[in-house]
Amino acid sequence: MLSKLKITLLLITFIFIWSCGDKTKKISEIVEVDMEMQMSNAYKEGYLELKRGDVLLAAKKFNEAELLFPQSAWAPQAAIMAAYSYYSQAYYNDTIYELERYLISYPNHKDKVYAHFILGMSFYQQIVDEKKDLKSILDSKEQFEIIIENYPKTEFAMNAKFKIDLINEILAAKEMYIARYYLKKTKWIPALNRFKIVLTDYDTTIYTEEALHRLVEINYRLGLIDESKKYANTLGYNYQSSDWYKNTYKVFNKNYRDAVKELQKDKKKKVGIIKRVKELFE
């Protein structure tokens, strides 16, 4: 009799737990549907505000959508849209904050490459003075290098390569600026080292020719003739028709330098004669 009572109680308890569990599950599903609807509405509001041009409100709505239902597949998309809203109106610091947070929160999201590109552009757009603002330049380059290394077949990779070329021009310009300063102050060794950096790190930039010539010039002044000739040969092999090569040729060829001076004198004489002839007919 007692065992039958126990069995009956166990069955009642099981039915009660099962019915409660089923009810909890249904409530959970209803809440989830409601949260998803609220998120969807907030996302739509954000999109509409972005189209209207109120990017601050748009970003706020996208953030709200993400917070309402962070487990949703749309949450990382809302985070990116918040960042893009800021980026569209040049709020670069806010853009950077949102994207860095997104990359930490959603490390495996499918749109990571887009986040890296906009992050790189946000740093790039803040480059004001290459002589001073080194951090923005390097941060930007880092993001574009991530794209080229990890997403080489995407449409962003080509844009990233182009941006890195421009960044390298900026970095090379900075090195040239410092090197010329040392050259002007006749500080040969620091100048030499800076011009070498241009050759080793930025050899595809427009500053390569001048850097080679300056290395020829400085080494020649220091009495390092073989070293000077080495750079002169490199310059001649790659840029034989350039003005920098002509200047380098003058460093070694005294007769050439004297001949150029004579030609300049003859030119001045001819100009003077022509001027006097003209005056006769005025």
Tab-separated table of C-alpha atoms in Angstrom:
chain	number	residue	atom	x	y	z
A	1	MET	CA	0.000	0.000	0.000
A	2	LEU	CA	2.827	2.335	0.942
A	3	SER	CA	4.795	1.532	-2.207
A	4	LYS	CA	1.712	2.247	-4.349
A	5	LEU	CA	1.332	5.610	-2.601
A	6	LYS	CA	4.993	6.434	-3.275
A	7	ILE	CA	4.622	5.568	-6.927
A	8	THR	CA	1.503	7.715	-7.184
A	9	LEU	CA	3.279	10.667	-5.557
A	10	LEU	CA	6.270	10.262	-7.872
A	11	LEU	CA	4.005	10.245	-10.915
A	12	ILE	CA	2.202	13.377	-9.728
A	13	THR	CA	5.549	15.091	-9.062
A	14	PHE	CA	6.868	14.124	-12.524
A	15	ILE	CA	3.687	15.380	-14.230
A	16	PHE	CA	3.932	18.624	-12.275
A	17	ILE	CA	7.612	19.162	-13.158
A	18	TRP	CA	6.990	18.269	-16.800
A	19	SER	CA	4.031	20.659	-17.048
A	20	CYS	CA	6.037	23.426	-15.361
A	21	GLY	CA	9.022	22.796	-17.610
A	22	ASP	CA	6.855	22.879	-20.685
A	23	LYS	CA	5.249	26.090	-19.472
A	24	THR	CA	8.681	27.650	-18.754
A	25	LYS	CA	9.860	26.652	-22.218
A	26	LYS	CA	6.807	28.276	-23.820
A	27	ILE	CA	7.306	31.447	-21.759
A	28	SER	CA	10.982	31.485	-22.765
A	29	GLU	CA	10.047	31.132	-26.438
A	30	ILE	CA	7.488	33.947	-26.152
A	31	VAL	CA	10.063	36.207	-24.475
A	32	GLU	CA	12.626	35.355	-27.145
A	33	VAL	CA	10.186	36.178	-29.955
A	34	ASP	CA	9.287	39.449	-28.215
A	35	MET	CA	12.979	40.412	-27.772
A	36	GLU	CA	13.690	39.579	-31.400
A	37	MET	CA	10.760	41.760	-32.488
A	38	GLN	CA	11.988	44.645	-30.327
A	39	MET	CA	15.475	44.233	-31.745
A	40	SER	CA	14.137	44.187	-35.281
A	41	ASN	CA	12.176	47.382	-34.655
A	42	ALA	CA	15.200	49.142	-33.140
A	43	TYR	CA	17.356	48.041	-36.101
A	44	LYS	CA	14.780	49.358	-38.584
A	45	GLU	CA	14.606	52.669	-36.711
A	46	GLY	CA	18.390	52.909	-36.830
A	47	TYR	CA	18.390	52.272	-40.572
A	48	LEU	CA	15.727	54.930	-41.172
A	49	GLU	CA	17.610	57.497	-39.071
A	50	LEU	CA	20.796	56.716	-40.993
A	51	LYS	CA	18.977	57.376	-44.277
A	52	ARG	CA	17.635	60.652	-42.859
A	53	GLY	CA	21.168	61.698	-41.914
A	54	ASP	CA	20.830	61.646	-38.131
A	55	VAL	CA	23.840	59.394	-37.605
A	56	LEU	CA	24.031	59.871	-33.839
A	57	LEU	CA	20.471	58.675	-33.323
A	58	ALA	CA	21.026	55.906	-35.852
A	59	ALA	CA	24.090	54.653	-33.956
A	60	LYS	CA	22.124	54.798	-30.706
A	61	LYS	CA	19.331	52.689	-32.200
A	62	PHE	CA	21.758	50.125	-33.598
A	63	ASN	CA	23.423	49.874	-30.177
A	64	GLU	CA	19.988	49.437	-28.624
A	65	ALA	CA	19.172	46.639	-31.065
A	66	GLU	CA	22.397	44.831	-30.169
A	67	LEU	CA	21.789	45.124	-26.419
A	68	LEU	CA	18.172	43.961	-26.662
A	69	PHE	CA	19.103	40.578	-28.079
A	70	PRO	CA	22.902	40.009	-27.991
A	71	GLN	CA	22.458	36.269	-28.715
A	72	SER	CA	20.807	37.019	-32.048
A	73	ALA	CA	22.669	36.594	-35.334
A	74	TRP	CA	21.766	40.235	-36.021
A	75	ALA	CA	23.614	41.581	-32.966
A	76	PRO	CA	27.084	41.764	-34.610
A	77	GLN	CA	25.491	43.310	-37.703
A	78	ALA	CA	23.914	45.984	-35.504
A	79	ALA	CA	27.344	46.673	-33.952
A	80	ILE	CA	28.889	47.188	-37.395
A	81	MET	CA	26.029	49.440	-38.469
A	82	ALA	CA	26.551	51.599	-35.368
A	83	ALA	CA	30.219	51.966	-36.352
A	84	TYR	CA	29.331	52.755	-39.965
A	85	SER	CA	26.842	55.407	-38.830
A	86	TYR	CA	29.637	57.233	-37.027
A	87	TYR	CA	32.082	56.707	-39.903
A	88	SER	CA	29.679	58.149	-42.489
A	89	GLN	CA	29.883	61.557	-40.794
A	90	ALA	CA	33.582	61.406	-39.848
A	91	TYR	CA	33.128	60.613	-36.143
A	92	TYR	CA	36.316	58.582	-36.347
A	93	ASN	CA	37.027	58.117	-32.634
A	94	ASP	CA	33.520	56.741	-32.068
A	95	THR	CA	33.914	54.517	-35.127
A	96	ILE	CA	37.190	53.121	-33.793
A	97	TYR	CA	35.649	52.450	-30.387
A	98	GLU	CA	32.678	50.580	-31.883
A	99	LEU	CA	34.783	48.485	-34.249
A	100	GLU	CA	37.375	47.511	-31.662
A	101	ARG	CA	34.526	46.445	-29.362
A	102	TYR	CA	32.912	44.491	-32.227
A	103	LEU	CA	36.168	42.628	-33.011
A	104	ILE	CA	36.499	41.578	-29.365
A	105	SER	CA	32.808	40.654	-28.932
A	106	TYR	CA	32.357	38.792	-32.233
A	107	PRO	CA	35.788	37.372	-33.189
A	108	ASN	CA	34.314	34.852	-35.646
A	109	HIS	CA	31.751	37.006	-37.404
A	110	LYS	CA	31.638	36.818	-41.193
A	111	ASP	CA	32.037	40.582	-41.704
A	112	LYS	CA	35.332	40.971	-39.825
A	113	VAL	CA	37.168	41.987	-42.999
A	114	TYR	CA	34.809	44.930	-43.476
A	115	ALA	CA	35.393	45.974	-39.841
A	116	HIS	CA	39.174	45.899	-40.334
A	117	PHE	CA	38.866	47.998	-43.500
A	118	ILE	CA	36.690	50.703	-41.925
A	119	LEU	CA	38.949	50.666	-38.861
A	120	GLY	CA	41.990	51.159	-41.095
A	121	MET	CA	40.250	53.989	-42.947
A	122	SER	CA	39.278	55.661	-39.658
A	123	PHE	CA	42.929	55.781	-38.620
A	124	TYR	CA	43.984	56.820	-42.139
A	125	GLN	CA	41.552	59.739	-42.291
A	126	GLN	CA	43.042	61.144	-39.090
A	127	ILE	CA	46.554	61.499	-40.551
A	128	VAL	CA	47.193	65.242	-40.502
A	129	ASP	CA	50.956	65.694	-40.377
A	130	GLU	CA	53.223	62.798	-41.321
A	131	LYS	CA	56.114	64.485	-39.521
A	132	LYS	CA	54.312	64.226	-36.171
A	133	ASP	CA	51.307	61.907	-36.362
A	134	LEU	CA	53.074	58.544	-36.545
A	135	LYS	CA	50.572	56.535	-34.453
A	136	SER	CA	47.597	57.004	-36.801
A	137	ILE	CA	49.789	56.060	-39.763
A	138	LEU	CA	51.063	52.841	-38.174
A	139	ASP	CA	47.648	51.853	-36.765
A	140	SER	CA	46.126	52.303	-40.205
A	141	LYS	CA	48.869	50.262	-41.890
A	142	GLU	CA	48.409	47.453	-39.354
A	143	GLN	CA	44.708	47.055	-40.222
A	144	PHE	CA	45.361	47.007	-43.976
A	145	GLU	CA	48.130	44.431	-43.517
A	146	ILE	CA	45.701	42.209	-41.573
A	147	ILE	CA	43.332	42.308	-44.564
A	148	ILE	CA	46.056	41.435	-47.097
A	149	GLU	CA	47.370	38.589	-44.945
A	150	ASN	CA	44.064	37.046	-43.856
A	151	TYR	CA	41.629	38.022	-46.621
A	152	PRO	CA	43.781	38.213	-49.807
A	153	LYS	CA	40.959	37.195	-52.163
A	154	THR	CA	38.398	39.748	-50.979
A	155	GLU	CA	37.526	42.995	-52.710
A	156	PHE	CA	39.026	44.847	-49.739
A	157	ALA	CA	42.516	43.408	-50.292
A	158	MET	CA	43.178	45.462	-53.428
A	159	ASN	CA	42.034	48.662	-51.700
A	160	ALA	CA	44.180	47.772	-48.695
A	161	LYS	CA	47.249	47.290	-50.943
A	162	PHE	CA	46.658	50.675	-52.556
A	163	LYS	CA	46.313	52.341	-49.139
A	164	ILE	CA	49.526	50.712	-47.893
A	165	ASP	CA	51.359	52.112	-50.934
A	166	LEU	CA	50.122	55.581	-50.018
A	167	ILE	CA	51.058	55.066	-46.365
A	168	ASN	CA	54.553	53.967	-47.383
A	169	GLU	CA	54.907	57.186	-49.387
A	170	ILE	CA	53.973	59.132	-46.252
A	171	LEU	CA	56.413	57.182	-44.068
A	172	ALA	CA	59.171	57.579	-46.650
A	173	ALA	CA	58.473	61.321	-46.817
A	174	LYS	CA	58.903	61.486	-43.043
A	175	GLU	CA	62.276	59.703	-43.231
A	176	MET	CA	63.395	61.984	-46.070
A	177	TYR	CA	62.387	65.066	-44.097
A	178	ILE	CA	64.542	64.001	-41.147
A	179	ALA	CA	67.411	62.852	-43.375
A	180	ARG	CA	67.501	66.193	-45.243
A	181	TYR	CA	67.550	68.011	-41.909
A	182	TYR	CA	70.636	66.041	-40.816
A	183	LEU	CA	72.193	66.594	-44.252
A	184	LYS	CA	71.679	70.338	-43.961
A	185	LYS	CA	73.332	70.282	-40.518
A	186	THR	CA	76.227	68.216	-41.978
A	187	LYS	CA	75.453	65.356	-39.594
A	188	TRP	CA	76.525	62.719	-42.089
A	189	ILE	CA	76.008	59.473	-40.166
A	190	PRO	CA	72.406	60.162	-38.961
A	191	ALA	CA	71.561	61.364	-42.478
A	192	LEU	CA	73.141	58.236	-43.965
A	193	ASN	CA	71.096	55.971	-41.691
A	194	ARG	CA	67.812	57.712	-42.531
A	195	PHE	CA	68.402	57.508	-46.282
A	196	LYS	CA	69.206	53.801	-45.864
A	197	ILE	CA	65.826	53.264	-44.145
A	198	VAL	CA	64.110	54.663	-47.237
A	199	LEU	CA	65.921	52.095	-49.388
A	200	THR	CA	65.319	49.110	-47.129
A	201	ASP	CA	61.724	49.804	-46.047
A	202	TYR	CA	60.244	52.025	-48.771
A	203	ASP	CA	62.126	51.129	-51.949
A	204	THR	CA	59.000	51.287	-54.119
A	205	THR	CA	58.260	54.934	-53.293
A	206	ILE	CA	59.080	58.051	-55.300
A	207	TYR	CA	61.890	58.906	-52.855
A	208	THR	CA	64.149	55.975	-53.794
A	209	GLU	CA	66.069	57.884	-56.492
A	210	GLU	CA	66.913	60.818	-54.264
A	211	ALA	CA	67.829	58.514	-51.358
A	212	LEU	CA	70.281	56.633	-53.605
A	213	HIS	CA	71.860	59.869	-54.820
A	214	ARG	CA	72.221	61.191	-51.270
A	215	LEU	CA	73.949	57.954	-50.236
A	216	VAL	CA	76.337	58.393	-53.147
A	217	GLU	CA	76.977	61.982	-52.135
A	218	ILE	CA	77.487	61.349	-48.387
A	219	ASN	CA	79.694	58.275	-48.825
A	220	TYR	CA	81.834	60.199	-51.324
A	221	ARG	CA	82.231	63.046	-48.821
A	222	LEU	CA	83.250	60.540	-46.130
A	223	GLY	CA	85.864	59.051	-48.441
A	224	LEU	CA	83.990	55.742	-48.832
A	225	ILE	CA	84.406	55.695	-52.600
A	226	ASP	CA	83.618	52.002	-53.184
A	227	GLU	CA	80.425	52.305	-51.121
A	228	SER	CA	79.528	55.449	-53.030
A	229	LYS	CA	80.064	53.696	-56.372
A	230	LYS	CA	77.887	50.789	-55.247
A	231	TYR	CA	74.899	53.117	-54.744
A	232	ALA	CA	75.743	54.980	-57.971
A	233	ASN	CA	75.635	51.708	-59.941
A	234	THR	CA	72.268	50.823	-58.399
A	235	LEU	CA	70.904	54.242	-59.301
A	236	GLY	CA	72.281	54.008	-62.838
A	237	TYR	CA	70.889	50.512	-63.370
A	238	ASN	CA	67.363	51.436	-62.263
A	239	TYR	CA	67.033	55.164	-63.005
A	240	GLN	CA	69.595	56.011	-65.694
A	241	SER	CA	67.438	58.666	-67.330
A	242	SER	CA	66.584	60.504	-64.094
A	243	ASP	CA	67.921	63.871	-62.983
A	244	TRP	CA	69.200	62.271	-59.769
A	245	TYR	CA	71.440	59.977	-61.820
A	246	LYS	CA	72.819	62.980	-63.682
A	247	ASN	CA	73.613	64.602	-60.338
A	248	THR	CA	75.307	61.386	-59.212
A	249	TYR	CA	77.365	61.278	-62.406
A	250	LYS	CA	78.668	64.753	-61.581
A	251	VAL	CA	79.928	63.551	-58.191
A	252	PHE	CA	82.478	61.248	-59.860
A	253	ASN	CA	83.200	63.053	-63.105
A	254	LYS	CA	85.000	66.357	-62.515
A	255	ASN	CA	85.378	66.958	-66.251
A	256	TYR	CA	81.637	66.563	-66.655
A	257	ARG	CA	81.020	69.081	-63.880
A	258	ASP	CA	83.441	71.546	-65.477
A	259	ALA	CA	81.843	70.998	-68.882
A	260	VAL	CA	78.402	71.694	-67.433
A	261	LYS	CA	79.690	74.947	-65.944
A	262	GLU	CA	81.171	75.966	-69.310
A	263	LEU	CA	77.901	75.164	-71.069
A	264	GLN	CA	76.031	77.288	-68.539
A	265	LYS	CA	78.457	80.166	-69.133
A	266	ASP	CA	78.074	79.860	-72.933
A	267	LYS	CA	74.296	79.835	-72.508
A	268	LYS	CA	74.410	83.026	-70.473
A	269	LYS	CA	76.686	84.651	-73.093
A	270	LYS	CA	74.301	83.678	-75.911
A	271	VAL	CA	71.339	85.077	-73.985
A	272	GLY	CA	73.286	88.301	-73.448
A	273	ILE	CA	74.163	88.613	-77.172
A	274	ILE	CA	70.558	87.951	-78.230
A	275	LYS	CA	69.365	90.584	-75.784
A	276	ARG	CA	71.807	93.166	-77.182
A	277	VAL	CA	70.801	92.331	-80.788
A	278	LYS	CA	67.140	92.793	-79.880
A	279	GLU	CA	67.907	96.142	-78.342
A	280	LEU	CA	69.393	97.367	-81.650
A	281	PHE	CA	66.043	96.930	-83.359
A	282	GLU	CA	63.887	98.469	-80.619
